């Protein structure tokens, strides 16, 4: 589905990513784990076309997408839920969700796509007429992910979906993400807290100072001494 | 005019001084169109049709200016944007002088073709009432466009968070071009509609910019309600000043602008995100 190969990314003159490579297969849930500032968000933003790699390649569904513009990448079927949620505060919850159905018409009816977004996060339905500023952090995260799903994407990129959420709301967000994988969509999650990595993660990458230092099954990550030194040992 | 400024600023965060030039351009083209229309023997009663059409058509200049010049300064400092739009103002002013000469142009008494009415004890040309009605209709139409249509919601989303809108498949360049053209067309249409009641002069662009910015500052940047409220305040105050003590006319507007800036820097109707 998504393949990032040997990507170098510079922001101004400093190198943020060094030869980053990762793979996300169809229907997979892949977690990119690393500390703050390790390059997780930069990796995701490079995939979305906000940043262009100086070296390396990004392929989505077999087509190279590095160097293409962000809206083209989105229309190819990549949904994006940024860390700050990116809620349009001037629009209602319903209008936020509907936007993607106007910009990326598909074979499926718009109403069906919107209904599916609400099914994944039923709590949102109650707030449909509300505007961004009237929402809690958890509701904003849900809206951000639901809106990305309404694009009807083949794959979603979620940047820190659990960040700053109260423990009470994390299960609802996690269940929503699980429901999206149940719909057959691939997901790439950036996560700084190893304890938030969902049980249904199929593959895990660890990034440190812009380099991938581990890639494999989540269980193997715990046994890797280099990984546990960086992201902390197992505590569950 | 102020409506065009508001829409463009709200979405693109660009201070577009050039809108005054578009207004002047619309006025001149309107005069020429009406002159040609009357010369071709068209019935005077319908002169508003070629006038409005000419005003709208010349709005297409907006596409050229946006694609050819403005898009290079989107990511630059606001100073660059101001300089760029000011350069456009100067170029357009000279272009207008070259084309139409320096003498004021007018449609003479054509605006009286619609007759006059007695209103609140004063005599007002019907044409002025038509212009007022048209302005109201345009304001309502823009409000409807922004609030109720998918295009309007995409515009508002882009104004709010450009990067996020792109990630949802919005072609930002296209939206910018469309919005700028819409803003330009509003300006040129405004110029064309107003011109029968006054005369077209090459300096009118700059004059109008000052007034439009006063309207926008009083109303609050980026808010349509603000543009409307600000226009009302400025219009009413000017009328009062002219009838009471004409020398105070422009001074009064600046005093209000200063007072509003001091008391409510975001303008009377400005929202939190203005």
mmCIF file of C-alpha atoms in Angstrom, chain A residues 2-222:
data_model
loop_
_atom_site.group_PDB
_atom_site.id
_atom_site.type_symbol
_atom_site.label_atom_id
_atom_site.label_comp_id
_atom_site.label_asym_id
_atom_site.label_seq_id
_atom_site.Cartn_x
_atom_site.Cartn_y
_atom_site.Cartn_z
ATOM 1 C CA UNK A 2 2.566 2.572 1.209
ATOM 2 C CA UNK A 3 6.297 2.283 0.787
ATOM 3 C CA UNK A 4 8.815 4.831 2.040
ATOM 4 C CA UNK A 5 12.318 4.034 0.817
ATOM 5 C CA UNK A 6 15.552 5.681 1.965
ATOM 6 C CA UNK A 7 14.037 9.102 2.483
ATOM 7 C CA UNK A 8 16.203 12.068 3.510
ATOM 8 C CA UNK A 9 14.310 15.198 4.529
ATOM 9 C CA UNK A 10 15.787 18.584 5.360
ATOM 10 C CA UNK A 11 14.006 21.482 6.999
ATOM 11 C CA UNK A 12 15.984 24.556 6.109
ATOM 12 C CA UNK A 13 19.559 23.291 6.394
ATOM 13 C CA UNK A 14 19.158 20.686 9.109
ATOM 14 C CA UNK A 15 18.557 17.064 8.251
ATOM 15 C CA UNK A 16 15.471 15.712 10.014
ATOM 16 C CA UNK A 17 15.120 12.286 8.394
ATOM 17 C CA UNK A 18 18.047 10.002 7.481
ATOM 18 C CA UNK A 19 17.313 7.181 5.085
ATOM 19 C CA UNK A 20 13.889 6.447 6.551
ATOM 20 C CA UNK A 21 12.252 3.350 5.084
ATOM 21 C CA UNK A 22 8.982 1.763 6.087
ATOM 22 C CA UNK A 23 6.210 -0.339 4.605
ATOM 23 C CA UNK A 24 2.496 -0.474 5.252
ATOM 24 C CA UNK A 25 0.622 -3.346 3.636
ATOM 25 C CA UNK A 26 -3.081 -3.533 2.803
ATOM 26 C CA UNK A 27 -5.289 -3.766 5.922
ATOM 27 C CA UNK A 28 -2.269 -3.356 8.186
ATOM 28 C CA UNK A 29 -2.058 -1.218 11.335
ATOM 29 C CA UNK A 30 1.479 0.086 11.583
ATOM 30 C CA UNK A 31 2.803 2.146 14.480
ATOM 31 C CA UNK A 32 5.744 4.519 14.162
ATOM 32 C CA UNK A 33 7.028 5.005 17.694
ATOM 33 C CA UNK A 34 9.592 7.531 18.821
ATOM 34 C CA UNK A 35 10.245 10.293 21.273
ATOM 35 C CA UNK A 36 9.203 13.878 20.664
ATOM 36 C CA UNK A 37 11.379 15.398 17.984
ATOM 37 C CA UNK A 38 12.527 12.033 16.631
ATOM 38 C CA UNK A 39 10.980 12.626 13.190
ATOM 39 C CA UNK A 40 7.564 10.928 13.382
ATOM 40 C CA UNK A 41 5.527 13.927 12.307
ATOM 41 C CA UNK A 42 8.095 14.843 9.644
ATOM 42 C CA UNK A 43 7.784 11.321 8.206
ATOM 43 C CA UNK A 44 4.006 11.600 8.015
ATOM 44 C CA UNK A 45 4.116 15.137 6.615
ATOM 45 C CA UNK A 46 6.544 13.971 3.942
ATOM 46 C CA UNK A 47 4.132 11.222 2.918
ATOM 47 C CA UNK A 48 1.337 13.842 2.693
ATOM 48 C CA UNK A 49 3.493 16.004 0.428
ATOM 49 C CA UNK A 50 3.956 18.971 2.762
ATOM 50 C CA UNK A 51 7.692 18.307 2.650
ATOM 51 C CA UNK A 52 9.684 16.911 -0.248
ATOM 52 C CA UNK A 53 12.448 14.403 0.314
ATOM 53 C CA UNK A 54 15.924 15.361 -0.898
ATOM 54 C CA UNK A 55 16.631 11.691 -1.522
ATOM 55 C CA UNK A 56 14.588 8.511 -1.543
ATOM 56 C CA UNK A 57 11.098 7.671 -2.741
ATOM 57 C CA UNK A 58 7.549 7.476 -1.439
ATOM 58 C CA UNK A 59 5.173 5.146 -3.250
ATOM 59 C CA UNK A 60 1.465 4.797 -2.635
ATOM 60 C CA UNK A 61 -0.492 2.004 -4.315
ATOM 61 C CA UNK A 62 2.455 1.411 -6.604
ATOM 62 C CA UNK A 63 2.762 5.021 -7.781
ATOM 63 C CA UNK A 64 5.516 7.432 -6.739
ATOM 64 C CA UNK A 65 3.924 10.346 -4.857
ATOM 65 C CA UNK A 66 6.934 12.339 -3.612
ATOM 66 C CA UNK A 67 6.935 15.708 -5.325
ATOM 67 C CA UNK A 68 3.188 15.645 -5.925
ATOM 68 C CA UNK A 69 0.994 18.255 -4.325
ATOM 69 C CA UNK A 70 -0.858 17.517 -1.101
ATOM 70 C CA UNK A 71 -4.380 17.666 -2.505
ATOM 71 C CA UNK A 72 -3.431 15.229 -5.272
ATOM 72 C CA UNK A 73 -2.017 12.804 -2.715
ATOM 73 C CA UNK A 74 -5.202 13.122 -0.653
ATOM 74 C CA UNK A 75 -7.335 12.421 -3.717
ATOM 75 C CA UNK A 76 -5.285 9.287 -4.430
ATOM 76 C CA UNK A 77 -6.717 7.931 -1.184
ATOM 77 C CA UNK A 78 -4.608 9.042 1.769
ATOM 78 C CA UNK A 79 -6.522 10.422 4.755
ATOM 79 C CA UNK A 80 -4.677 12.672 7.239
ATOM 80 C CA UNK A 81 -5.498 13.423 10.880
ATOM 81 C CA UNK A 82 -2.796 15.763 12.236
ATOM 82 C CA UNK A 83 -1.639 16.019 15.821
ATOM 83 C CA UNK A 84 -3.455 19.339 16.349
ATOM 84 C CA UNK A 85 -6.601 17.827 14.731
ATOM 85 C CA UNK A 86 -6.878 20.696 12.218
ATOM 86 C CA UNK A 87 -10.588 21.196 12.905
ATOM 87 C CA UNK A 88 -12.141 24.020 10.862
ATOM 88 C CA UNK A 89 -13.499 26.043 13.763
ATOM 89 C CA UNK A 90 -15.742 28.158 11.540
ATOM 90 C CA UNK A 91 -17.596 25.046 10.302
ATOM 91 C CA UNK A 92 -19.918 22.701 12.164
ATOM 92 C CA UNK A 93 -18.973 19.096 12.906
ATOM 93 C CA UNK A 94 -21.215 17.943 10.045
ATOM 94 C CA UNK A 95 -19.646 20.436 7.603
ATOM 95 C CA UNK A 96 -16.152 19.367 8.657
ATOM 96 C CA UNK A 97 -16.984 15.762 7.824
ATOM 97 C CA UNK A 98 -18.722 16.560 4.529
ATOM 98 C CA UNK A 99 -15.821 18.554 3.004
ATOM 99 C CA UNK A 100 -13.976 15.480 1.790
ATOM 100 C CA UNK A 101 -17.081 14.192 0.004
ATOM 101 C CA UNK A 102 -17.097 17.350 -2.151
ATOM 102 C CA UNK A 103 -13.409 17.323 -3.022
ATOM 103 C CA UNK A 104 -13.121 13.606 -3.757
ATOM 104 C CA UNK A 105 -16.265 12.305 -5.381
ATOM 105 C CA UNK A 106 -16.353 8.529 -5.411
ATOM 106 C CA UNK A 107 -18.581 5.752 -6.596
ATOM 107 C CA UNK A 108 -20.103 5.559 -3.122
ATOM 108 C CA UNK A 109 -22.757 8.085 -2.197
ATOM 109 C CA UNK A 110 -21.663 10.994 -0.042
ATOM 110 C CA UNK A 111 -24.394 10.267 2.510
ATOM 111 C CA UNK A 112 -23.082 6.728 2.917
ATOM 112 C CA UNK A 113 -19.533 7.960 3.493
ATOM 113 C CA UNK A 114 -20.699 10.476 6.095
ATOM 114 C CA UNK A 115 -22.856 7.844 7.813
ATOM 115 C CA UNK A 116 -19.844 5.535 7.995
ATOM 116 C CA UNK A 117 -17.763 8.252 9.658
ATOM 117 C CA UNK A 118 -20.437 8.675 12.317
ATOM 118 C CA UNK A 119 -20.714 4.894 12.802
ATOM 119 C CA UNK A 120 -17.042 4.699 13.696
ATOM 120 C CA UNK A 121 -17.423 7.445 16.301
ATOM 121 C CA UNK A 122 -21.111 7.425 17.313
ATOM 122 C CA UNK A 123 -20.488 10.136 19.935
ATOM 123 C CA UNK A 124 -19.974 12.677 17.121
ATOM 124 C CA UNK A 125 -23.541 12.387 15.924
ATOM 125 C CA UNK A 126 -24.751 14.257 18.997
ATOM 126 C CA UNK A 127 -22.485 17.210 18.190
ATOM 127 C CA UNK A 128 -23.232 17.431 14.465
ATOM 128 C CA UNK A 129 -24.419 21.048 14.680
ATOM 129 C CA UNK A 130 -21.625 22.211 16.980
ATOM 130 C CA UNK A 131 -18.580 24.175 15.924
ATOM 131 C CA UNK A 132 -14.924 23.380 16.609
ATOM 132 C CA UNK A 133 -14.333 25.632 19.634
ATOM 133 C CA UNK A 134 -17.200 23.993 21.538
ATOM 134 C CA UNK A 135 -15.583 20.560 21.526
ATOM 135 C CA UNK A 136 -13.385 18.691 23.991
ATOM 136 C CA UNK A 137 -9.972 17.332 23.054
ATOM 137 C CA UNK A 138 -11.287 13.804 22.619
ATOM 138 C CA UNK A 139 -14.160 14.935 20.420
ATOM 139 C CA UNK A 140 -11.739 16.898 18.266
ATOM 140 C CA UNK A 141 -9.534 13.827 17.800
ATOM 141 C CA UNK A 142 -12.565 11.744 16.846
ATOM 142 C CA UNK A 143 -13.777 14.394 14.404
ATOM 143 C CA UNK A 144 -10.337 14.661 12.834
ATOM 144 C CA UNK A 145 -10.186 10.895 12.237
ATOM 145 C CA UNK A 146 -13.831 10.650 11.134
ATOM 146 C CA UNK A 147 -13.273 13.479 8.646
ATOM 147 C CA UNK A 148 -10.233 11.670 7.197
ATOM 148 C CA UNK A 149 -12.367 8.523 6.845
ATOM 149 C CA UNK A 150 -15.081 10.457 4.973
ATOM 150 C CA UNK A 151 -12.494 11.013 2.221
ATOM 151 C CA UNK A 152 -13.055 7.289 1.608
ATOM 152 C CA UNK A 153 -9.290 6.681 1.656
ATOM 153 C CA UNK A 154 -7.466 3.409 1.157
ATOM 154 C CA UNK A 155 -5.163 4.380 4.000
ATOM 155 C CA UNK A 156 -5.160 6.796 6.953
ATOM 156 C CA UNK A 157 -2.244 8.598 8.588
ATOM 157 C CA UNK A 158 -2.939 9.407 12.241
ATOM 158 C CA UNK A 159 -0.487 11.648 14.076
ATOM 159 C CA UNK A 160 -0.636 11.035 17.844
ATOM 160 C CA UNK A 161 -4.325 10.052 17.994
ATOM 161 C CA UNK A 162 -4.166 9.514 21.773
ATOM 162 C CA UNK A 163 -2.077 12.520 22.706
ATOM 163 C CA UNK A 164 -3.450 14.684 25.508
ATOM 164 C CA UNK A 165 -6.591 12.571 25.929
ATOM 165 C CA UNK A 166 -8.038 11.652 29.293
ATOM 166 C CA UNK A 167 -7.759 7.909 30.081
ATOM 167 C CA UNK A 168 -11.550 7.730 30.044
ATOM 168 C CA UNK A 169 -11.825 8.612 26.354
ATOM 169 C CA UNK A 170 -8.836 6.644 24.999
ATOM 170 C CA UNK A 171 -10.819 3.346 24.687
ATOM 171 C CA UNK A 172 -13.455 5.064 22.514
ATOM 172 C CA UNK A 173 -10.806 6.479 20.150
ATOM 173 C CA UNK A 174 -8.978 3.143 20.058
ATOM 174 C CA UNK A 175 -12.217 1.281 19.303
ATOM 175 C CA UNK A 176 -12.941 3.727 16.476
ATOM 176 C CA UNK A 177 -9.516 3.104 14.923
ATOM 177 C CA UNK A 178 -10.101 -0.663 15.253
ATOM 178 C CA UNK A 179 -13.443 -0.241 13.480
ATOM 179 C CA UNK A 180 -11.671 1.563 10.616
ATOM 180 C CA UNK A 181 -9.262 -1.343 10.168
ATOM 181 C CA UNK A 182 -12.340 -3.581 10.189
ATOM 182 C CA UNK A 183 -13.500 -1.628 7.117
ATOM 183 C CA UNK A 184 -10.365 -2.805 5.320
ATOM 184 C CA UNK A 185 -8.378 0.462 5.493
ATOM 185 C CA UNK A 186 -4.660 0.467 6.203
ATOM 186 C CA UNK A 187 -3.499 2.741 9.018
ATOM 187 C CA UNK A 188 -0.166 4.318 9.924
ATOM 188 C CA UNK A 189 -0.081 5.753 13.456
ATOM 189 C CA UNK A 190 2.656 7.994 14.859
ATOM 190 C CA UNK A 191 2.893 7.523 18.610
ATOM 191 C CA UNK A 192 5.292 8.805 21.249
ATOM 192 C CA UNK A 193 3.887 6.773 24.130
ATOM 193 C CA UNK A 194 4.642 3.056 23.758
ATOM 194 C CA UNK A 195 1.764 2.244 26.108
ATOM 195 C CA UNK A 196 -0.710 3.701 23.645
ATOM 196 C CA UNK A 197 0.319 1.303 20.873
ATOM 197 C CA UNK A 198 -2.914 -0.600 20.202
ATOM 198 C CA UNK A 199 -3.067 -4.392 20.645
ATOM 199 C CA UNK A 200 -4.155 -4.782 17.025
ATOM 200 C CA UNK A 201 -0.895 -3.265 15.698
ATOM 201 C CA UNK A 202 0.537 -5.619 13.074
ATOM 202 C CA UNK A 203 3.916 -3.957 12.618
ATOM 203 C CA UNK A 204 5.964 -1.526 14.615
ATOM 204 C CA UNK A 205 8.783 0.828 13.682
ATOM 205 C CA UNK A 206 10.919 2.748 16.153
ATOM 206 C CA UNK A 207 12.435 6.029 15.020
ATOM 207 C CA UNK A 208 15.211 7.871 16.843
ATOM 208 C CA UNK A 209 16.934 11.058 15.668
ATOM 209 C CA UNK A 210 15.494 10.704 12.204
ATOM 210 C CA UNK A 211 16.582 7.083 11.729
ATOM 211 C CA UNK A 212 14.535 3.895 11.846
ATOM 212 C CA UNK A 213 16.261 1.709 14.464
ATOM 213 C CA UNK A 214 13.739 -1.109 14.569
ATOM 214 C CA UNK A 215 11.107 -2.556 12.297
ATOM 215 C CA UNK A 216 9.174 -5.734 12.955
ATOM 216 C CA UNK A 217 6.490 -7.381 15.003
ATOM 217 C CA UNK A 218 5.497 -5.528 18.193
ATOM 218 C CA UNK A 219 6.423 -8.482 20.411
ATOM 219 C CA UNK A 220 9.953 -8.521 19.027
ATOM 220 C CA UNK A 221 10.356 -4.820 19.767
ATOM 221 C CA UNK A 222 10.153 -5.475 23.496
#
